[in-house]
Amino acid sequence: IRMGDYDDVTAFLGQKGPYFYRTFFLLNTIFISTGFFGLFIVFVGATPTHHCFIPDSGNLSEAWRKAIIPIKVVNGQEEESKCSRYRLDVVRNLSALGYIPGRDVNLTGVEQECCVDGWSYSKDIYQSTIVTEWDLVCDNEWKTPFASSTLFMGFLIGSLLSGQLSDRFGRKKVLFGSLVAQLISVLIQAFSPSWEVFCIMFTFVGASQISLYISAFVLGTEVLSKSMREVFTTLGAFLHYCIGYMTLPWIAYAMREWRTLLIILSSVTVVYIPLWWFIPESPRWLYSQGRVEEAEAILRDAARRNRVTAPEVIFKDTELDVASAPKNKYSMIDVLKTNNIRCVTLMCLFLWMAVNIGYYGLSLNTSNLSGDPYVNCFLSALTEVPAYVVSTALLRNCQRRPLLSAFLLIGGGMLFLIQLIPESAAIAVEMVGKFAFTISFTVVYIYTAEIYPTVVRSAGVGICSSAARIGTIAAPYIIYLGSINKYLPYIIMGSMTVASSAVNLFLPETFRKELPETVEQMQQLLKKSMKLNILINAYYWQLL
């Protein structure tokens, strides 16, 4: 089958219309759920104020009950010990003898013991979390961040698999299969009998969530018109994710028990299942698979909804014989097979990893906000909204390559500056850096989707998303290097980000160009852009 110019062939649909508006709206509502499931660990895994539990049978006086928890100095401030208490039998004897702590007894000389009777947790903010349920504190404190990392491992697995599944079986099937998998995974997680089961299910939650995001993103990129594609990938996908992010703290505020919260969140997914009958499969993907009749049926329905007349034969140069369907089945190997495509893929992998490490690094360094954690979570999400609005305007009018490089340089510059300025100005620098990296995320998503051809687009975006997950897992370890030298993490992250801005200059420009349909078309575009890249990059280096 000869692949024609899809955008020209389907130009009769126009750039706007009810078909595009409905698809745009329905796909965006799905993105709202991704804001829930990627971040609920903030509340489910929260660690309330706690100290060793003191049994009522201890027969302690009120003075000794208050004094039995040692006072320690942490970061220059005094606070109650979280992992030790004065030996209960010793304190019981002192209390029975009528001694007054601090007056008759020097507490520094009293022997201490670990929390053998468990812990007492404050319920001022959270009624229950996985920390309070399974005592993930003190010697088990590492289990909370490990639980978070299982989500990222799921992201990695889902990124690797979803692209191949989507390119093989279709965008729509993987999209709704991921929705069902997400619903079941979160529901099982809500009834986890142990921390181990919680972590296993969290891996499935991560895999289904990123698979849902990627398949919906690619489906919208291929179904929507060129004019709506840029809005969808910025104000659409990212902003609606942010809406879910901003809604999450208010749901968590109403449901302060972690199991109830997960049950409520999983039930939200049920609302999306009926959308199967309203969201179409990608006719672009169907066409690439030789399923021409199915593609034409969707396009004729789109023409009817947009109140335009479809040609009598849409794909004129295509044989409608099933036997002529392409025998080639593409996989993730195809984005690494040839030299020029492999170089593009490796550069995209580095770009995604650098953007993710830079963003996550700044987030880790952001000072803890005082006040209510639910409000703080809402404000944190709200700060990303301006970046999405600005990126929408920029993507509609600016070339991808210089735009991405510019904001990577700004973000990298903030990473270099963050440790060299007074602490009073650090918050402003961090917000500028977060703004730059948020825009970089929106640009790199649409840029990558425009570089790869239809037959391997999901695989290309999927493998790049995998690199982002590796960056997420690596970022905490890079931050840990601050214990050796406080400047080292920011030198590493800043250097990676600035280097990625230079690497980006060697990628082909995709602004206002037709999406490639086949691997062969992508190779032709790369050959044409290679000579131009050499000339442009030589000019850039002369300016520098």
Coordinates of C-alpha atoms in Angstrom, one line a residue:
I1 CA 0.0 0.0 0.0
R2 CA 1.3 3.4 -0.9
M3 CA 1.0 5.8 2.0
G4 CA -0.3 9.1 0.8
D5 CA -0.2 12.5 2.5
Y6 CA -2.7 11.9 5.2
D7 CA -3.2 15.5 6.2
D8 CA -3.8 16.5 2.6
V9 CA -6.2 13.6 2.0
T10 CA -8.3 14.5 5.1
A11 CA -8.2 18.2 4.6
F12 CA -11.9 18.1 3.6
L13 CA -12.7 17.8 7.4
G14 CA -11.5 21.3 8.0
Q15 CA -9.5 22.4 11.1
K16 CA -12.5 22.8 13.5
G17 CA -15.9 21.2 13.9
P18 CA -18.1 19.1 16.3
Y19 CA -16.1 15.9 15.6
F20 CA -12.8 17.6 16.7
Y21 CA -14.4 19.4 19.6
R22 CA -16.0 16.2 21.0
T23 CA -12.8 14.2 20.7
F24 CA -10.8 17.0 22.2
F25 CA -13.1 17.3 25.2
L26 CA -13.5 13.6 25.9
L27 CA -9.8 12.8 25.7
N28 CA -9.0 15.7 28.0
T29 CA -11.5 14.5 30.7
I30 CA -9.5 11.3 30.8
F31 CA -6.3 13.2 31.5
I32 CA -7.9 14.6 34.7
S33 CA -7.7 11.1 36.2
T34 CA -4.0 10.9 35.7
G35 CA -3.6 13.9 38.1
F36 CA -5.2 11.7 40.8
F37 CA -3.3 8.5 40.5
G38 CA 0.2 9.8 40.0
L39 CA 0.2 11.9 43.2
F40 CA -2.1 10.3 45.8
I41 CA 1.0 8.9 47.6
V42 CA 1.5 12.5 48.9
F43 CA -1.5 11.8 51.3
V44 CA -1.6 8.0 51.4
G45 CA 2.1 7.9 52.3
A46 CA 2.2 10.9 54.6
T47 CA 4.0 10.6 58.0
P48 CA 2.1 12.2 60.8
T49 CA 3.7 13.5 64.0
H50 CA 4.5 10.5 66.2
H51 CA 6.3 9.2 69.2
C52 CA 6.6 6.0 71.2
F53 CA 3.3 4.6 72.5
I54 CA 3.0 4.6 76.3
P55 CA 0.6 1.9 77.6
D56 CA -2.0 3.0 80.1
S57 CA -1.0 0.1 82.4
G58 CA 2.3 1.8 83.1
N59 CA 0.9 3.4 86.2
L60 CA 2.8 6.6 85.5
S61 CA 2.2 10.0 87.0
E62 CA 1.1 12.8 84.6
A63 CA 4.6 14.4 85.0
W64 CA 6.4 11.2 84.0
R65 CA 4.0 10.5 81.2
K66 CA 4.9 13.8 79.7
A67 CA 8.7 13.4 80.4
I68 CA 9.1 9.8 79.2
I69 CA 9.7 10.9 75.6
P70 CA 13.3 12.3 75.3
I71 CA 13.8 15.8 73.8
K72 CA 16.3 16.0 70.9
V73 CA 17.6 18.9 68.9
V74 CA 16.9 18.5 65.2
N75 CA 18.0 21.2 62.7
G76 CA 18.5 23.6 65.6
Q77 CA 15.0 23.0 67.1
E78 CA 13.9 20.9 70.0
E79 CA 11.4 18.2 69.4
E80 CA 10.2 14.9 70.9
S81 CA 12.1 11.8 69.9
K82 CA 10.3 9.7 67.3
C83 CA 12.1 6.4 67.8
S84 CA 13.0 6.1 71.5
R85 CA 11.7 6.6 75.0
Y86 CA 13.1 6.3 78.5
R87 CA 12.9 2.7 79.7
L88 CA 9.4 2.1 80.9
D89 CA 10.3 -0.1 83.9
V90 CA 12.8 2.4 85.2
V91 CA 10.4 5.3 84.8
R92 CA 7.6 3.3 86.4
N93 CA 9.8 2.7 89.5
L94 CA 10.8 6.4 89.7
S95 CA 7.2 7.4 89.4
A96 CA 6.2 5.0 92.1
L97 CA 8.8 6.5 94.4
G98 CA 7.3 9.9 93.9
Y99 CA 10.3 11.5 92.1
I100 CA 9.7 14.5 89.9
P101 CA 11.4 14.4 86.5
G102 CA 13.9 17.2 86.0
R103 CA 14.0 18.2 89.7
D104 CA 14.7 14.9 91.5
V105 CA 16.0 13.0 88.5
N106 CA 18.4 14.1 85.8
L107 CA 16.8 12.6 82.7
T108 CA 20.1 12.5 80.7
G109 CA 21.2 9.7 83.0
V110 CA 18.1 7.5 82.4
E111 CA 18.5 4.6 80.0
Q112 CA 16.5 4.7 76.8
E113 CA 14.8 2.0 74.7
C114 CA 13.2 1.7 71.3
C115 CA 9.5 1.8 70.8
V116 CA 8.8 -1.8 71.8
D117 CA 5.1 -1.1 72.3
G118 CA 4.6 0.7 68.9
W119 CA 3.9 4.3 68.2
S120 CA 1.3 6.9 68.9
Y121 CA 0.3 9.0 65.8
S122 CA -1.3 12.4 65.7
K123 CA -4.7 12.5 64.0
D124 CA -4.9 16.2 63.7
I125 CA -4.4 16.0 59.9
Y126 CA -4.6 12.3 58.8
Q127 CA -6.9 9.7 60.2
S128 CA -4.8 6.9 58.7
T129 CA -2.0 6.4 56.2
I130 CA 0.1 3.4 55.2
V131 CA 2.7 4.8 57.6
T132 CA 0.3 4.6 60.6
E133 CA -1.1 1.3 59.5
W134 CA 2.2 -0.6 59.1
D135 CA 4.4 1.5 61.3
L136 CA 6.7 2.7 58.5
V137 CA 8.8 4.8 60.8
C138 CA 12.3 4.7 62.4
D139 CA 14.0 1.4 61.2
N140 CA 11.2 1.0 58.6
E141 CA 11.2 4.6 57.4
W142 CA 12.9 3.6 54.2
K143 CA 9.8 1.7 53.2
T144 CA 7.8 4.9 52.4
P145 CA 10.1 6.3 49.7
F146 CA 10.5 2.7 48.4
A147 CA 6.8 2.5 48.0
S148 CA 6.9 5.7 46.0
S149 CA 9.7 4.3 43.8
T150 CA 7.5 1.3 42.9
L151 CA 5.2 3.8 41.1
F152 CA 8.1 5.0 39.1
M153 CA 9.1 1.5 38.3
G154 CA 5.6 0.9 37.0
F155 CA 5.9 4.1 34.9
L156 CA 9.1 2.6 33.4
I157 CA 7.5 -0.7 32.6
G158 CA 4.3 0.9 31.3
S159 CA 6.3 3.3 29.1
L160 CA 8.2 0.4 27.5
L161 CA 5.2 -1.8 26.9
S162 CA 2.4 0.6 26.1
G163 CA 4.0 2.0 23.0
Q164 CA 4.5 -1.4 21.4
L165 CA 1.0 -2.5 22.4
S166 CA -0.5 0.6 21.0
D167 CA 1.3 0.4 17.7
R168 CA 0.4 -3.3 17.4
F169 CA -3.3 -3.4 18.6
G170 CA -4.4 0.2 18.3
R171 CA -4.5 3.4 20.4
K172 CA -8.1 3.0 21.5
K173 CA -7.8 -0.6 22.8
V174 CA -4.7 0.2 24.9
L175 CA -6.3 3.4 26.2
F176 CA -9.4 1.7 27.6
G177 CA -7.5 -1.4 28.6
S178 CA -5.3 0.9 30.7
L179 CA -8.4 2.5 32.2
V180 CA -9.7 -0.9 33.4
A181 CA -6.3 -2.0 34.6
Q182 CA -6.0 1.3 36.6
L183 CA -9.4 0.9 38.2
I184 CA -8.7 -2.7 39.2
S185 CA -5.1 -2.0 40.5
V186 CA -6.2 0.9 42.7
L187 CA -9.2 -1.0 44.1
I188 CA -7.0 -4.0 45.0
Q189 CA -4.4 -1.6 46.5
A190 CA -7.1 -0.1 48.7
F191 CA -7.6 -3.5 50.3
S192 CA -3.9 -4.4 50.6
P193 CA -3.3 -6.6 53.6
S194 CA 0.4 -5.7 53.8
W195 CA 3.0 -3.2 52.7
E196 CA 4.4 -5.7 50.2
V197 CA 1.1 -6.1 48.5
F198 CA 0.6 -2.3 48.4
C199 CA 4.0 -1.9 46.6
I200 CA 3.2 -4.6 44.1
M201 CA -0.1 -3.1 43.2
F202 CA 1.5 0.4 43.1
T203 CA 3.7 -0.9 40.3
F204 CA 0.6 -1.9 38.4
V205 CA -1.0 1.5 39.1
G206 CA 2.1 3.2 37.6
A207 CA 2.2 1.0 34.6
S208 CA -1.5 1.5 33.8
Q209 CA -1.4 5.2 34.5
I210 CA 1.5 6.1 32.2
S211 CA 0.1 3.7 29.5
L212 CA -3.2 5.6 29.7
Y213 CA -1.5 8.9 29.4
I214 CA 0.7 8.0 26.4
S215 CA -2.0 6.2 24.5
A216 CA -4.5 9.1 25.0
F217 CA -1.8 11.6 24.1
V218 CA -0.9 9.8 20.8
L219 CA -4.5 9.2 19.9
G220 CA -5.3 12.9 20.3
T221 CA -2.2 13.9 18.3
E222 CA -3.2 11.7 15.4
V223 CA -7.0 12.3 15.4
L224 CA -7.2 16.1 15.9
S225 CA -6.5 18.6 13.2
K226 CA -3.2 20.5 13.0
S227 CA -4.6 23.7 14.5
M228 CA -6.1 21.8 17.5
R229 CA -3.1 19.4 18.0
E230 CA -0.9 22.0 19.7
V231 CA -3.7 23.2 22.0
F232 CA -4.4 19.5 22.9
T233 CA -0.8 18.7 23.8
T234 CA -0.5 21.8 26.1
L235 CA -3.7 23.3 27.4
G236 CA -5.4 20.0 26.8
A237 CA -3.3 17.2 28.2
F238 CA -1.1 19.0 30.6
L239 CA -3.6 21.5 31.9
H240 CA -6.3 18.8 32.5
Y241 CA -3.7 16.7 34.3
C242 CA -3.1 19.8 36.4
I243 CA -6.9 20.1 37.1
G244 CA -6.8 16.5 38.5
Y245 CA -3.7 17.4 40.5
M246 CA -5.5 20.5 42.0
T247 CA -8.7 18.5 42.7
L248 CA -6.9 15.6 44.5
P249 CA -6.1 17.5 47.8
W250 CA -9.8 18.5 48.2
I251 CA -10.9 14.8 47.8
A252 CA -8.1 13.8 50.2
Y253 CA -9.2 16.5 52.6
A254 CA -12.8 15.0 52.6
M255 CA -11.5 11.4 52.8
R256 CA -8.7 11.3 55.4
E257 CA -8.5 7.5 55.7
W258 CA -6.2 6.2 53.0
R259 CA -8.2 3.1 52.1
T260 CA -11.4 5.2 51.7
L261 CA -9.5 7.7 49.6
L262 CA -8.3 5.0 47.2
I263 CA -11.8 3.4 46.9
I264 CA -13.2 6.9 46.0
L265 CA -10.5 7.5 43.4
S266 CA -10.9 4.1 41.8
S267 CA -14.6 4.6 41.5
V268 CA -14.0 7.8 39.5
T269 CA -12.5 5.7 36.7
V270 CA -15.8 4.0 36.2
V271 CA -17.2 7.2 34.7
Y272 CA -14.7 6.9 31.8
I273 CA -15.6 3.4 30.6
P274 CA -18.8 4.5 28.6
L275 CA -16.5 6.8 26.5
W276 CA -15.5 3.7 24.5
W277 CA -18.6 4.3 22.4
F278 CA -17.8 8.0 21.8
I279 CA -14.0 8.2 21.3
P280 CA -12.9 6.9 17.8
E281 CA -9.9 4.8 16.9
S282 CA -7.1 6.7 15.1
P283 CA -7.9 6.6 11.4
R284 CA -4.3 7.5 10.7
W285 CA -3.2 4.4 12.6
L286 CA -5.8 2.2 10.8
Y287 CA -4.6 3.5 7.5
S288 CA -1.0 2.7 8.3
Q289 CA -2.1 -0.8 9.1
G290 CA -3.9 -1.3 5.8
R291 CA -7.3 -1.2 7.4
V292 CA -8.5 1.3 4.9
E293 CA -12.3 0.6 5.1
E294 CA -12.3 1.1 8.9
A295 CA -10.4 4.4 8.5
E296 CA -12.7 5.6 5.8
A297 CA -15.8 4.8 7.9
I298 CA -14.4 6.9 10.8
L299 CA -13.6 9.8 8.5
R300 CA -17.0 9.7 6.8
D301 CA -18.6 9.8 10.3
A302 CA -16.3 12.8 11.1
A303 CA -17.4 14.5 7.9
R304 CA -21.1 14.0 8.8
R305 CA -20.5 15.5 12.3
N306 CA -18.6 18.4 10.9
R307 CA -21.3 19.0 8.3
V308 CA -19.0 18.7 5.3
T309 CA -19.1 16.4 2.3
A310 CA -16.5 13.6 2.1
P311 CA -15.0 12.6 -1.3
E312 CA -16.6 9.5 -2.9
V313 CA -13.2 7.8 -2.5
I314 CA -11.1 9.2 0.3
F315 CA -7.8 7.2 -0.2
K316 CA -7.8 7.2 -4.0
D317 CA -4.3 5.6 -4.5
T318 CA -5.0 2.8 -2.0
E319 CA -6.2 -0.6 -2.9
L320 CA -9.0 -1.8 -0.7
D321 CA -7.9 -5.4 -0.8
V322 CA -7.3 -7.0 2.5
A323 CA -4.5 -9.1 1.0
S324 CA -2.6 -5.9 0.3
A325 CA -2.4 -5.0 4.0
P326 CA 1.2 -4.4 5.1
K327 CA 3.0 -7.4 6.4
N328 CA 5.5 -5.4 8.4
K329 CA 4.8 -5.2 12.1
Y330 CA 6.7 -2.5 13.9
S331 CA 8.1 -2.5 17.4
M332 CA 10.4 -0.6 19.7
I333 CA 13.4 -2.1 17.8
D334 CA 12.5 0.0 14.8
V335 CA 13.3 3.3 16.6
L336 CA 16.8 1.9 17.1
K337 CA 17.4 -0.1 13.9
T338 CA 18.9 2.4 11.4
N339 CA 21.8 4.8 12.2
N340 CA 20.0 8.1 11.7
I341 CA 16.8 7.1 13.6
R342 CA 18.9 5.6 16.3
C343 CA 20.8 8.9 16.7
V344 CA 17.5 10.8 17.0
T345 CA 16.2 8.3 19.5
L346 CA 19.3 8.5 21.7
M347 CA 19.2 12.3 21.6
C348 CA 15.5 12.3 22.6
L349 CA 16.3 9.9 25.4
F350 CA 18.9 12.2 26.8
L351 CA 16.5 15.2 26.4
W352 CA 13.7 13.5 28.3
M353 CA 16.0 12.3 31.1
A354 CA 17.6 15.8 31.5
V355 CA 14.2 17.6 31.6
N356 CA 12.9 15.1 34.2
I357 CA 16.0 15.2 36.5
G358 CA 16.0 19.0 36.3
Y359 CA 12.4 19.4 37.2
Y360 CA 12.5 16.8 39.9
G361 CA 15.7 18.2 41.3
L362 CA 14.2 21.7 41.7
S363 CA 11.1 20.1 43.3
L364 CA 13.2 18.3 45.9
N365 CA 14.9 21.6 46.8
T366 CA 11.8 23.6 47.2
S367 CA 11.4 24.7 50.8
N368 CA 8.6 23.1 52.7
L369 CA 5.6 25.5 52.8
S370 CA 4.2 26.2 56.2
G371 CA 0.5 25.6 56.8
D372 CA -2.1 23.1 55.7
P373 CA -0.6 20.3 53.4
Y374 CA -3.8 20.1 51.4
V375 CA -3.6 23.8 50.6
N376 CA 0.1 23.5 49.8
C377 CA -0.5 20.7 47.4
F378 CA -3.2 22.8 45.6
L379 CA -0.8 25.8 45.4
S380 CA 2.0 23.6 44.0
A381 CA -0.3 22.5 41.2
L382 CA -1.5 26.0 40.6
T383 CA 2.0 27.3 39.9
E384 CA 2.2 25.1 36.8
V385 CA -0.9 26.6 35.1
P386 CA 0.8 29.8 33.8
A387 CA 3.5 27.7 32.2
Y388 CA 0.9 25.6 30.3
V389 CA -0.8 28.8 29.1
V390 CA 2.5 30.4 27.9
S391 CA 3.7 27.2 26.2
T392 CA 0.4 27.0 24.2
A393 CA 1.0 30.4 22.8
L394 CA 4.7 29.7 22.1
L395 CA 4.1 26.3 20.4
R396 CA 1.6 27.9 18.0
N397 CA 4.1 30.5 16.9
C398 CA 7.6 29.3 17.6
Q399 CA 9.9 26.6 16.2
R400 CA 10.4 23.6 18.5
R401 CA 14.1 23.4 18.5
P402 CA 15.1 27.0 19.6
L403 CA 12.1 27.1 22.0
L404 CA 13.1 23.9 23.9
S405 CA 16.8 24.8 24.0
A406 CA 16.0 28.3 25.4
F407 CA 14.0 27.0 28.3
L408 CA 16.4 24.2 29.0
L409 CA 19.1 26.8 29.3
I410 CA 16.9 28.9 31.7
G411 CA 16.2 25.8 33.8
G412 CA 19.8 24.7 33.9
G413 CA 20.9 28.3 34.8
M414 CA 18.5 28.2 37.8
L415 CA 20.1 24.9 38.9
F416 CA 23.5 26.6 38.8
L417 CA 22.3 29.7 40.6
I418 CA 20.2 28.1 43.4
Q419 CA 23.1 27.4 45.7
L420 CA 24.9 30.7 45.0
I421 CA 22.3 33.2 46.0
P422 CA 20.9 34.3 49.4
E423 CA 18.3 32.0 50.9
S424 CA 15.7 34.8 50.8
A425 CA 15.8 34.8 47.0
A426 CA 16.0 31.0 46.5
I427 CA 12.2 30.5 46.3
A428 CA 12.0 33.0 43.4
V429 CA 14.8 31.3 41.5
E430 CA 13.2 27.8 42.1
M431 CA 9.8 29.0 40.7
V432 CA 11.5 30.4 37.6
G433 CA 13.3 27.1 37.1
K434 CA 10.1 25.1 37.7
F435 CA 8.3 27.4 35.2
A436 CA 11.1 26.8 32.6
F437 CA 11.1 23.0 33.1
T438 CA 7.3 22.8 33.0
I439 CA 7.4 24.5 29.6
S440 CA 10.2 22.2 28.5
F441 CA 8.0 19.2 29.4
T442 CA 5.1 20.4 27.2
V443 CA 7.5 21.1 24.3
V444 CA 9.4 17.9 24.5
Y445 CA 6.2 15.8 24.4
I446 CA 4.8 17.4 21.2
Y447 CA 8.2 17.6 19.6
T448 CA 8.8 13.9 20.1
A449 CA 5.4 13.0 18.8
E450 CA 6.0 15.1 15.7
I451 CA 9.4 13.6 15.0
Y452 CA 8.4 9.9 14.9
P453 CA 6.2 8.4 12.1
T454 CA 2.7 7.0 12.7
V455 CA 3.8 3.4 12.6
V456 CA 6.1 3.7 15.6
R457 CA 4.9 7.0 17.2
S458 CA 3.7 5.3 20.4
A459 CA 6.8 3.2 20.6
G460 CA 9.0 6.3 20.2
V461 CA 7.1 8.4 22.8
G462 CA 7.0 5.3 25.1
I463 CA 10.8 4.7 25.1
C464 CA 11.4 8.4 25.7
S465 CA 9.0 8.3 28.6
S466 CA 11.0 5.4 29.9
A467 CA 14.1 7.6 30.0
A468 CA 12.1 10.2 32.0
R469 CA 11.2 7.5 34.5
I470 CA 14.9 6.5 34.8
G471 CA 15.6 10.2 35.5
T472 CA 12.9 10.2 38.2
I473 CA 14.5 7.2 39.9
A474 CA 18.0 8.6 39.6
A475 CA 17.2 12.2 40.8
P476 CA 17.0 11.3 44.6
Y477 CA 20.4 9.6 44.4
I478 CA 21.9 12.7 42.7
I479 CA 20.4 14.8 45.5
Y480 CA 22.0 12.4 48.0
L481 CA 25.4 13.5 46.7
G482 CA 24.7 16.8 48.6
S483 CA 25.9 15.0 51.7
I484 CA 29.4 14.9 50.2
N485 CA 29.3 18.4 48.7
K486 CA 26.2 20.6 48.7
Y487 CA 27.0 22.0 45.3
L488 CA 27.6 18.7 43.5
P489 CA 24.0 17.7 42.8
Y490 CA 23.2 21.1 41.2
I491 CA 26.5 21.0 39.1
I492 CA 25.5 17.5 37.8
M493 CA 21.9 18.4 37.1
G494 CA 22.7 21.8 35.6
S495 CA 25.4 20.4 33.4
M496 CA 23.0 17.7 32.1
T497 CA 20.3 20.3 31.3
V498 CA 22.7 22.7 29.6
A499 CA 24.2 19.8 27.6
S500 CA 20.8 18.6 26.6
S501 CA 20.0 22.1 25.2
A502 CA 23.0 21.8 22.9
V503 CA 22.1 18.2 21.9
N504 CA 18.6 19.4 21.0
L505 CA 20.0 21.6 18.2
F506 CA 20.8 18.5 16.2
L507 CA 17.2 17.2 16.0
P508 CA 15.1 18.0 13.0
E509 CA 12.7 20.9 13.1
T510 CA 9.0 19.9 12.9
F511 CA 7.2 23.3 13.2
R512 CA 4.3 23.5 10.8
K513 CA 5.5 20.3 8.9
E514 CA 3.4 17.3 8.1
L515 CA 3.5 14.3 10.4
P516 CA 5.6 11.5 8.9
E517 CA 3.6 8.3 8.3
T518 CA 6.2 5.7 7.7
V519 CA 9.8 4.9 8.8
E520 CA 10.9 5.6 5.2
Q521 CA 9.4 9.1 5.3
M522 CA 11.1 9.8 8.6
Q523 CA 14.4 8.8 7.1
Q524 CA 13.9 11.1 4.1
L525 CA 13.1 14.0 6.4
L526 CA 16.2 13.3 8.5
K527 CA 18.4 13.3 5.4
K528 CA 17.0 16.6 4.3
S529 CA 17.3 18.2 7.7
M530 CA 20.9 16.9 8.3
K531 CA 22.5 19.3 5.9
L532 CA 20.4 22.2 7.1
N533 CA 21.2 21.3 10.7
I534 CA 25.0 21.4 10.0
L535 CA 24.6 24.9 8.5
I536 CA 22.4 26.2 11.3
N537 CA 24.4 24.7 14.1
A538 CA 27.6 26.2 12.6
Y539 CA 25.9 29.6 12.6
Y540 CA 24.8 29.2 16.3
W541 CA 28.3 28.2 17.4
Q542 CA 29.8 31.3 15.5
L543 CA 27.4 33.5 17.5
L544 CA 28.4 31.8 20.8

